[in-house]
CSV table of C-alpha atoms and ligand atoms in Angstrom, one decimal:
chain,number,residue,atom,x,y,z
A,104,UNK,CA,33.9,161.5,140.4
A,105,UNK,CA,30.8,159.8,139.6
A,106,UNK,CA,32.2,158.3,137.1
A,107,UNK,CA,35.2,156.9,138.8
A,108,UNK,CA,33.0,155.3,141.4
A,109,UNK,CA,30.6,153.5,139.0
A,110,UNK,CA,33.8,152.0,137.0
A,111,UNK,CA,35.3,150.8,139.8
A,112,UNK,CA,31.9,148.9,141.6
A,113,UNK,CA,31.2,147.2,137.9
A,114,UNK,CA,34.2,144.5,137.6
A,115,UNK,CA,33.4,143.9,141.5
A,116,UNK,CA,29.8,143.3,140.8
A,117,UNK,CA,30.7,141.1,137.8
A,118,UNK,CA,33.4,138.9,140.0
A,119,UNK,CA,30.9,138.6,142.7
A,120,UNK,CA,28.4,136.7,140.0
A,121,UNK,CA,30.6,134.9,137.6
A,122,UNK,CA,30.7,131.3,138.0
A,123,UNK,CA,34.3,131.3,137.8
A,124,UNK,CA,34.9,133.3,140.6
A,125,UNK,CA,32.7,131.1,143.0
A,126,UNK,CA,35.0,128.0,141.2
A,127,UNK,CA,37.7,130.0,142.1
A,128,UNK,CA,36.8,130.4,145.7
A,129,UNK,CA,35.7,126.4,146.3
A,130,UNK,CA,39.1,125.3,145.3
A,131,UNK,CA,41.2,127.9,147.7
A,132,UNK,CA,38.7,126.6,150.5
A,133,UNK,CA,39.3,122.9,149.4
A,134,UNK,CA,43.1,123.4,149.2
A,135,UNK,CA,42.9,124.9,153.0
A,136,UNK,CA,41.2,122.5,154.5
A,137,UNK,CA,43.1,119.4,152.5
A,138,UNK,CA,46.8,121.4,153.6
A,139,UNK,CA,45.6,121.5,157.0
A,140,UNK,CA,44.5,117.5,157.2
A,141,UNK,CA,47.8,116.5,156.0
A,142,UNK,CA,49.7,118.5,158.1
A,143,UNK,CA,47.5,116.8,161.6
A,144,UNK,CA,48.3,113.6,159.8
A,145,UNK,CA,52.0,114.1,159.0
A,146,UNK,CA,52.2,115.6,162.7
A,147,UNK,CA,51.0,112.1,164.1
A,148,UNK,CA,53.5,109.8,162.2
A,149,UNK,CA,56.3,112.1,163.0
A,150,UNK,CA,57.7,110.0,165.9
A,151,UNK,CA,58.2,107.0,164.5
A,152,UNK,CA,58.2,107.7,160.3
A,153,UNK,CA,59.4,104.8,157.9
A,154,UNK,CA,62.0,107.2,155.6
A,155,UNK,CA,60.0,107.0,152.4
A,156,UNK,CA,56.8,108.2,153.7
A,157,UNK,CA,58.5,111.5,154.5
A,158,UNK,CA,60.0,114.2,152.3
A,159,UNK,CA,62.0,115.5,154.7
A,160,UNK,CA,64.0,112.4,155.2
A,161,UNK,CA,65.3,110.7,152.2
A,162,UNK,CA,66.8,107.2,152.4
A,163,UNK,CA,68.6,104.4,150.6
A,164,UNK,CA,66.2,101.7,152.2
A,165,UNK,CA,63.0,101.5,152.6
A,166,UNK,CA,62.7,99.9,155.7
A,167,UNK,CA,64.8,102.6,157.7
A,168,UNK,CA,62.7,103.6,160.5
A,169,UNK,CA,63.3,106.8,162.7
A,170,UNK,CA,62.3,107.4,166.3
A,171,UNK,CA,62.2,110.9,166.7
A,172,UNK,CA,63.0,111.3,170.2
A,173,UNK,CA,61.8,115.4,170.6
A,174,UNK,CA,58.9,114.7,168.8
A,175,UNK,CA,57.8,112.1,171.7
A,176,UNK,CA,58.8,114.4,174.4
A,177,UNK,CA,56.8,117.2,173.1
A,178,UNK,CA,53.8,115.2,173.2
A,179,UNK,CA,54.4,114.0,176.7
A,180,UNK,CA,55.2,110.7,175.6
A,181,UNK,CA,58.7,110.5,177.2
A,182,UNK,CA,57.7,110.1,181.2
A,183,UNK,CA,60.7,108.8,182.9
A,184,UNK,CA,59.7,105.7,185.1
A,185,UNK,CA,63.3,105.1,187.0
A,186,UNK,CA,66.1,106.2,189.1
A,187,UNK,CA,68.9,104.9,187.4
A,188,UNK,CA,72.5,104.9,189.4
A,189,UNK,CA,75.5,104.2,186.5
A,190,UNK,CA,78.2,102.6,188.6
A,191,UNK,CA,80.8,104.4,186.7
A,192,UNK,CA,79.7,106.9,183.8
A,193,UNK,CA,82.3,107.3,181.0
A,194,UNK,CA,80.7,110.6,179.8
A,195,UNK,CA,80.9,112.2,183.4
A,196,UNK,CA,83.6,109.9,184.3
A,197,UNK,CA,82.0,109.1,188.1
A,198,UNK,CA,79.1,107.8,189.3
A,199,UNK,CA,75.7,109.2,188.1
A,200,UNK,CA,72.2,108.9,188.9
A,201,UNK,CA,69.6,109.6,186.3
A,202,UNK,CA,65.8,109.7,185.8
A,203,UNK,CA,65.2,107.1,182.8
A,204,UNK,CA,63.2,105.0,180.7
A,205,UNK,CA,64.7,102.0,179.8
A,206,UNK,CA,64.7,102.2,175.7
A,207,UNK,CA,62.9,98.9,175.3
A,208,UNK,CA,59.9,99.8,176.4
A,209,UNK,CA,60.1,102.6,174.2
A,210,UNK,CA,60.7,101.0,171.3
A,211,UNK,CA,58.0,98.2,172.4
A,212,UNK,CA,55.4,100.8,171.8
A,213,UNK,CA,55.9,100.5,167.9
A,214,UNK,CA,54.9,97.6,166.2
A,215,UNK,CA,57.3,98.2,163.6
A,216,UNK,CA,60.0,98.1,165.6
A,217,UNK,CA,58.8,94.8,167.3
A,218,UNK,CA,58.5,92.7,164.6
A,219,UNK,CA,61.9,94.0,163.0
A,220,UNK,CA,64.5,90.9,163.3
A,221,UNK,CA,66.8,92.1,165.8
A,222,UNK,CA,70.1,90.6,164.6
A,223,UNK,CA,69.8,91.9,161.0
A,224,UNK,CA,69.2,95.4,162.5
A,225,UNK,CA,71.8,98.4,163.4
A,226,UNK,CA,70.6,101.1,165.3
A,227,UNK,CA,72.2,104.8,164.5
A,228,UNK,CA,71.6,107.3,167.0
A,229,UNK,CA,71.8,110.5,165.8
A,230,UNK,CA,73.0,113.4,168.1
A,231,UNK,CA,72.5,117.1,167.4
A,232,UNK,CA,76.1,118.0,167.0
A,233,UNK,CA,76.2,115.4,163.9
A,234,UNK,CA,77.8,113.0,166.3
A,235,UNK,CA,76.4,109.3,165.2
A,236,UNK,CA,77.2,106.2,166.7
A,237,UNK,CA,76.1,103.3,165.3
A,238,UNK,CA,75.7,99.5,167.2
A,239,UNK,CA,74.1,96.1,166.3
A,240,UNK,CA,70.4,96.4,167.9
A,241,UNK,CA,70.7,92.7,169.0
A,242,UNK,CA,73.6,94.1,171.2
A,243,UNK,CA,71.8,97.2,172.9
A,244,UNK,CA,68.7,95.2,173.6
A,245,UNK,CA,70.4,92.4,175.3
A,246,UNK,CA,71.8,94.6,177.6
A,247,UNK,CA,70.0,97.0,180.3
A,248,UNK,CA,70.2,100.1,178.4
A,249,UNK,CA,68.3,103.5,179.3
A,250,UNK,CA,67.1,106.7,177.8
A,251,UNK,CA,68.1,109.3,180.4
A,252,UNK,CA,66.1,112.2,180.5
A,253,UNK,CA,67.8,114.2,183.3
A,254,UNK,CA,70.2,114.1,185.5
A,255,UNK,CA,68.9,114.0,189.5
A,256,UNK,CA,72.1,116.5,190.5
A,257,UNK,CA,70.6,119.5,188.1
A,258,UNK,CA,69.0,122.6,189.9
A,259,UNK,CA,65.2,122.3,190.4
A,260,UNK,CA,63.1,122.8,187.0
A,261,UNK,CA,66.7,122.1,185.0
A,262,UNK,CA,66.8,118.7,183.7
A,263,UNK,CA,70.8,119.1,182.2
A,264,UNK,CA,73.6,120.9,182.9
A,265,UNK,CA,75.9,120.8,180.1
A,266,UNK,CA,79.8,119.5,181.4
A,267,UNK,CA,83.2,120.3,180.4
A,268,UNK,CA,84.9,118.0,178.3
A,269,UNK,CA,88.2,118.6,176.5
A,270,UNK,CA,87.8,122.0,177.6
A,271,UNK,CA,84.8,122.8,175.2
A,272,UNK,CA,81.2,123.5,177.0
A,273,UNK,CA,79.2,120.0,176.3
A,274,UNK,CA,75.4,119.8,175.8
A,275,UNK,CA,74.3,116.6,177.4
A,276,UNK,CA,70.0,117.5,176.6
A,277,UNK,CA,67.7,116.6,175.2
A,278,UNK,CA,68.3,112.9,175.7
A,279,UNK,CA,71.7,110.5,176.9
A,280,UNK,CA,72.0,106.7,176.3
A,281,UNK,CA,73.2,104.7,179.9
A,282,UNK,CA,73.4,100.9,180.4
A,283,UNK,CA,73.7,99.6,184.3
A,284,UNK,CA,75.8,97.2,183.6
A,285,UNK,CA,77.9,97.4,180.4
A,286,UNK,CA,81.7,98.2,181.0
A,287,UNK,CA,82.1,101.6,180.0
A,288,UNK,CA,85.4,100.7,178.7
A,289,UNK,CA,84.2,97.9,176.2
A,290,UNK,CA,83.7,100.7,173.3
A,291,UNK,CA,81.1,98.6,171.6
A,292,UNK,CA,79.2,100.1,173.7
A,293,UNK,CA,77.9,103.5,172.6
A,294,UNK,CA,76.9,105.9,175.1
A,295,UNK,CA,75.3,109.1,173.0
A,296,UNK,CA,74.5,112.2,174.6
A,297,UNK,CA,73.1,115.3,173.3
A,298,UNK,CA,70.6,112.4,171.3
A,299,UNK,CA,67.9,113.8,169.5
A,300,UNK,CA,67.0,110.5,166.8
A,301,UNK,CA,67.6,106.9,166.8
A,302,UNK,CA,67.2,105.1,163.7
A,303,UNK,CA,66.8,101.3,162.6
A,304,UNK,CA,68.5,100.2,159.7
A,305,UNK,CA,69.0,96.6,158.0
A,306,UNK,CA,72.7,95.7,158.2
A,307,UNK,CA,72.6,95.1,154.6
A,308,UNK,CA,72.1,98.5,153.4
A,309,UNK,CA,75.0,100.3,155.3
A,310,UNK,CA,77.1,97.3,154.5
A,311,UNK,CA,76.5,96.7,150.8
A,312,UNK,CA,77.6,100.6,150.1
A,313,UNK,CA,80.8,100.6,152.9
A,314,UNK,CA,81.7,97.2,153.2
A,315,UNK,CA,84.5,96.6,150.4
A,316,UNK,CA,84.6,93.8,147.8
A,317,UNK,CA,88.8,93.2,148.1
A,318,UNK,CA,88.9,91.3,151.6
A,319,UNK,CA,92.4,92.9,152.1
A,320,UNK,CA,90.7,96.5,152.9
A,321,UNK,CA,88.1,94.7,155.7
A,322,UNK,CA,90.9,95.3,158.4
A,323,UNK,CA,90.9,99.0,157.5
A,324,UNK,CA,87.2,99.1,157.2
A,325,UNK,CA,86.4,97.6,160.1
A,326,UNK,CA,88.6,100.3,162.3
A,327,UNK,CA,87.3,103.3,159.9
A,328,UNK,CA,84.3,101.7,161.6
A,329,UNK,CA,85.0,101.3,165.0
A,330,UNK,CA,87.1,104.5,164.6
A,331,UNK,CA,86.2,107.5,162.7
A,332,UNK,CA,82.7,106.4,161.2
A,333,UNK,CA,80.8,107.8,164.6
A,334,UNK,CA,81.9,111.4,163.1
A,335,UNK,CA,82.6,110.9,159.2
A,336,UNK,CA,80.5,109.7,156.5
A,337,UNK,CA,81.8,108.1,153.3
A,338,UNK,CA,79.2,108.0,150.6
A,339,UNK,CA,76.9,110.1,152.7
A,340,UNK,CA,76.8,107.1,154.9
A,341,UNK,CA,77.9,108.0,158.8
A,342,UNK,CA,78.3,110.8,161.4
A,343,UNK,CA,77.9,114.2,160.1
A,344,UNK,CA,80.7,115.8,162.5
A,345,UNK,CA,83.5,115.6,160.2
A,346,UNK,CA,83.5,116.1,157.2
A,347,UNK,CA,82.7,113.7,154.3
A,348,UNK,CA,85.8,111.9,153.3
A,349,UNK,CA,84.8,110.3,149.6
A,350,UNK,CA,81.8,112.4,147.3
A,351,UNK,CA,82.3,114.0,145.8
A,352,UNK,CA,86.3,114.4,145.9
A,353,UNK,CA,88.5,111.3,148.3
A,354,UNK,CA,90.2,113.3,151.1
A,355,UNK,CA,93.7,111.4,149.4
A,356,UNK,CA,92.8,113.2,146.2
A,357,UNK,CA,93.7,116.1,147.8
A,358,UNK,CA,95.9,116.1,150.8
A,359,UNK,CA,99.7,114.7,150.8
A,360,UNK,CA,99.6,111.2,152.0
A,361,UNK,CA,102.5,112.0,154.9
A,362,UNK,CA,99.8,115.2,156.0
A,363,UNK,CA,97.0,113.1,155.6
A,364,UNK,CA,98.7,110.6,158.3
A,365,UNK,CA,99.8,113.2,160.3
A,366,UNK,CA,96.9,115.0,160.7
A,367,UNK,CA,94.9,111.8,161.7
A,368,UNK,CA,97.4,111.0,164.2
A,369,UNK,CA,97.3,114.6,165.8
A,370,UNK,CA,94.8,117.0,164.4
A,371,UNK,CA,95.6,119.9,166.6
A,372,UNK,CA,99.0,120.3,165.3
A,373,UNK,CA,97.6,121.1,162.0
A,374,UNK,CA,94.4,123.1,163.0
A,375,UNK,CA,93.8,125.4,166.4
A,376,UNK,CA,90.9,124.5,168.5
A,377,UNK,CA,90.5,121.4,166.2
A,378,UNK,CA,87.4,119.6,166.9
A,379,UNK,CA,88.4,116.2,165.5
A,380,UNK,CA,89.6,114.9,169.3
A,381,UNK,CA,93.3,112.9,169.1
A,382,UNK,CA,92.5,109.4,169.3
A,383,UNK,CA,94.4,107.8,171.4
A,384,UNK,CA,93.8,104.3,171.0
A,385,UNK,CA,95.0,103.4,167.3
A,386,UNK,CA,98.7,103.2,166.4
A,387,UNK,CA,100.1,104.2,163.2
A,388,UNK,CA,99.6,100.9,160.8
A,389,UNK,CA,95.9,101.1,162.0
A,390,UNK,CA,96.1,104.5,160.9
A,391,UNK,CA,97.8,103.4,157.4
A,392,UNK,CA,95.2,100.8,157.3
A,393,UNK,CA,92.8,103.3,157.3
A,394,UNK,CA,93.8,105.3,154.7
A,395,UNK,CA,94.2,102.3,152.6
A,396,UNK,CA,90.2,102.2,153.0
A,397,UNK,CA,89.3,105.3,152.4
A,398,UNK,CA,92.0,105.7,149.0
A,399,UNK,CA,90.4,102.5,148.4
A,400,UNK,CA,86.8,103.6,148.8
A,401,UNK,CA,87.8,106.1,145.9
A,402,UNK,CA,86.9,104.3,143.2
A,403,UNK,CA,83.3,104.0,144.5
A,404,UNK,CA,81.5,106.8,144.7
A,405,UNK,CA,78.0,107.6,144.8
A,406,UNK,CA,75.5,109.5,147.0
A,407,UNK,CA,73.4,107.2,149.6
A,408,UNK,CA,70.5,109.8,149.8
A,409,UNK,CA,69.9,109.9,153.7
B,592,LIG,C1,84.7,112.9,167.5
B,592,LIG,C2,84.6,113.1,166.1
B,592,LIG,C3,85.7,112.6,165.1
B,592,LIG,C4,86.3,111.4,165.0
B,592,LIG,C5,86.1,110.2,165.9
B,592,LIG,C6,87.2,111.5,163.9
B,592,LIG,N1,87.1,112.7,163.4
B,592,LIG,FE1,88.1,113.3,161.7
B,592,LIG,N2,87.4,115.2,161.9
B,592,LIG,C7,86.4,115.5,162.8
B,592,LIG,C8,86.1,117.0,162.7
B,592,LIG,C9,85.1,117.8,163.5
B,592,LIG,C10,86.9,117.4,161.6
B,592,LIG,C11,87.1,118.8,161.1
B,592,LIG,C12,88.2,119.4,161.9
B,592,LIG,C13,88.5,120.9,161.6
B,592,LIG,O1,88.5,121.3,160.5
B,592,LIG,O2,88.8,121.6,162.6
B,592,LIG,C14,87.7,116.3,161.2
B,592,LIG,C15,88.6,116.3,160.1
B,592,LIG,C16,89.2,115.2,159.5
B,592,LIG,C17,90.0,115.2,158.3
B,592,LIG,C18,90.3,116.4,157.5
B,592,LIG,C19,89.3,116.5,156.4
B,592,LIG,C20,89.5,117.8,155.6
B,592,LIG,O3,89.6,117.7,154.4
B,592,LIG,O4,89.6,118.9,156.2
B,592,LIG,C21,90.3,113.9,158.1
B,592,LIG,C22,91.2,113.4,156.9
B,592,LIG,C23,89.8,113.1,159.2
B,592,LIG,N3,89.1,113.9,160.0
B,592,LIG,C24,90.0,111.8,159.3
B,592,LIG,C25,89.5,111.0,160.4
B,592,LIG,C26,89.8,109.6,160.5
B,592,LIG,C27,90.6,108.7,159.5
B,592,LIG,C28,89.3,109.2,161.7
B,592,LIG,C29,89.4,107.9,162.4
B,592,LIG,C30,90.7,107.3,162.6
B,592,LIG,C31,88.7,110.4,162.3
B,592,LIG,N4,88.8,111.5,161.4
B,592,LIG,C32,88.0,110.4,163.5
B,592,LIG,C33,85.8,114.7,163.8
B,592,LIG,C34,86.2,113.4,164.0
């Protein structure tokens, strides 16, 4: 028993003393303390962070900058400072009155963003869902545009209640993009709900991957833009709603050309509780024009790391 006691004290003692041991312990304490700096430091840059400077989000450019929306609210830094009344609302389809900031003085309180040149800048907002609309950021800020942060009609303490649209339960929170005085039926116009990010991008970047080299594809691109781009990527490039339609395998590579048309044209009637909506507002040679892009698009695949 003795014995046993005295064996097992010795290596203790010896650890306790040996100089690599102390070594040992400086540099766990110096790791801990350096982990826990970085993180305060990531912590603050996390609302506005320029792509690169953060491994969790990867991009193609280098001046892609990301507002993250949440991360603002949580720090208190999202205090609405209207009453805004939307004469007619296209989400809610009546009249709405919001509490809201009005989106440039948000952005105004990054200096990056102010000194980014406005007309060679898109904005992206990216909603929860994988929604992502996309408009030129000369556009939005010439306009009145709002964040809206809740709507004045919720119960007391609520600040959304989601809505019914196309039968499926809608989350309008955290956030919802309004304008006073933009025509909701002028579709340039994008009004995202259920935002949680906006990002600024140079034109150039989205352009020189999407935009195609034979000019007899721009009419197809340019409605795959307007059209399907909100909720599909191509290149990794777009909404993340849908599913990617060119990396690694072109969606013509693998459905029938007459499916492929019909399926665009009326998604339900090839899959039950589809979630790609039927758009109503393209006819079938946009469609064909469409798919002319994206078969096009085919023979240039890569990954835009996002
Ligand atoms: C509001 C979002 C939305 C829009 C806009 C939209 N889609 Fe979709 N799309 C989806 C979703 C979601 C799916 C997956 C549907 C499913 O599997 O139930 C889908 C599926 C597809 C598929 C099938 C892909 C596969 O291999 O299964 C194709 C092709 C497609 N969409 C093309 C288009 C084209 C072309 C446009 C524009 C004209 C478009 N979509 C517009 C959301 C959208």
């Amino acid at each position: 028993m003795n014995k046993i006691v005295k064996l097992s004290h010795r290596p203790v003692n010896s650890i306790f003393s040996s100089y690599a041991f102390w070594q040992l312990f400086v540099f766990i304490l110096l790791s801990c303390l350096l982990a826990c700096s970085s993180q305060t430091h990531t912590d603050e840059k996390e609302a506005v962070s320029k792509d690169t400077s953060s491994s969790l989000t990867q991009s193609t450019s280098p001046d892609t900058l990301q507002i993250d929306l949440v991360a603002l609210k949580e720090r208190g830094q999202l205090q609405s400072t209207e009453t805004v009344t939307i004469p007619y609302d296209p989400v809610f389809l009546k009249s709405k009155t919001f509490k809201a900031i009005p989106l440039q003085t948000i952005l105004n309180t990054f200096s990056s963003v102010r000194h980014l040149d406005a007309s060679q800048t898109q904005v992206i907002f990216e909603c929860e869902d994988g929604y992502s609309p996309s408009m030129p950021l000369q556009q939005l800020i010439q306009t009145k545009v709002y964040l809206a942060t809740q709507d004045t009609e919720a119960p007391k303490g609520v600040e959304w209640i989601p809505i019914k649209k196309n039968g499926h339960e809608t989350k309008i929170a955290p956030f919802y993009i309004v304008y006073t005085e933009a025509d909701p039926k002028d579709n340039s116009y994008k009004w995202p709900y259920n935002l949680v990010r906006i990002r600024l991008v140079p034109v150039s970047s989205e352009l020189t991957v999407l935009f195609p080299k034979d000019e007899r594809m721009v009419k197809g691109y340019n409605l795959f833009h307007t059209n399907c781009f909100t909720c599909h990527s191509i290149n990794g490039i777009g909404g993340k709603m849908g599913p990617e339609l060119n990396y690694p395998k072109n969606v013509t590579e693998y459905w029938q050309p007459e499916h492929l048309k019909a399926f665009i044209k009326n998604p339900s009637s090839y899959r039950n509780d589809c979630k790609m909506p039927t758009l109503t507002n393209i006819s079938d040679t946009d469609i064909s024009e469409i798919i002319q892009y994206i078969r096009y698009m085919k023979d240039f695949k890569t990954l835009a790391k996002r």
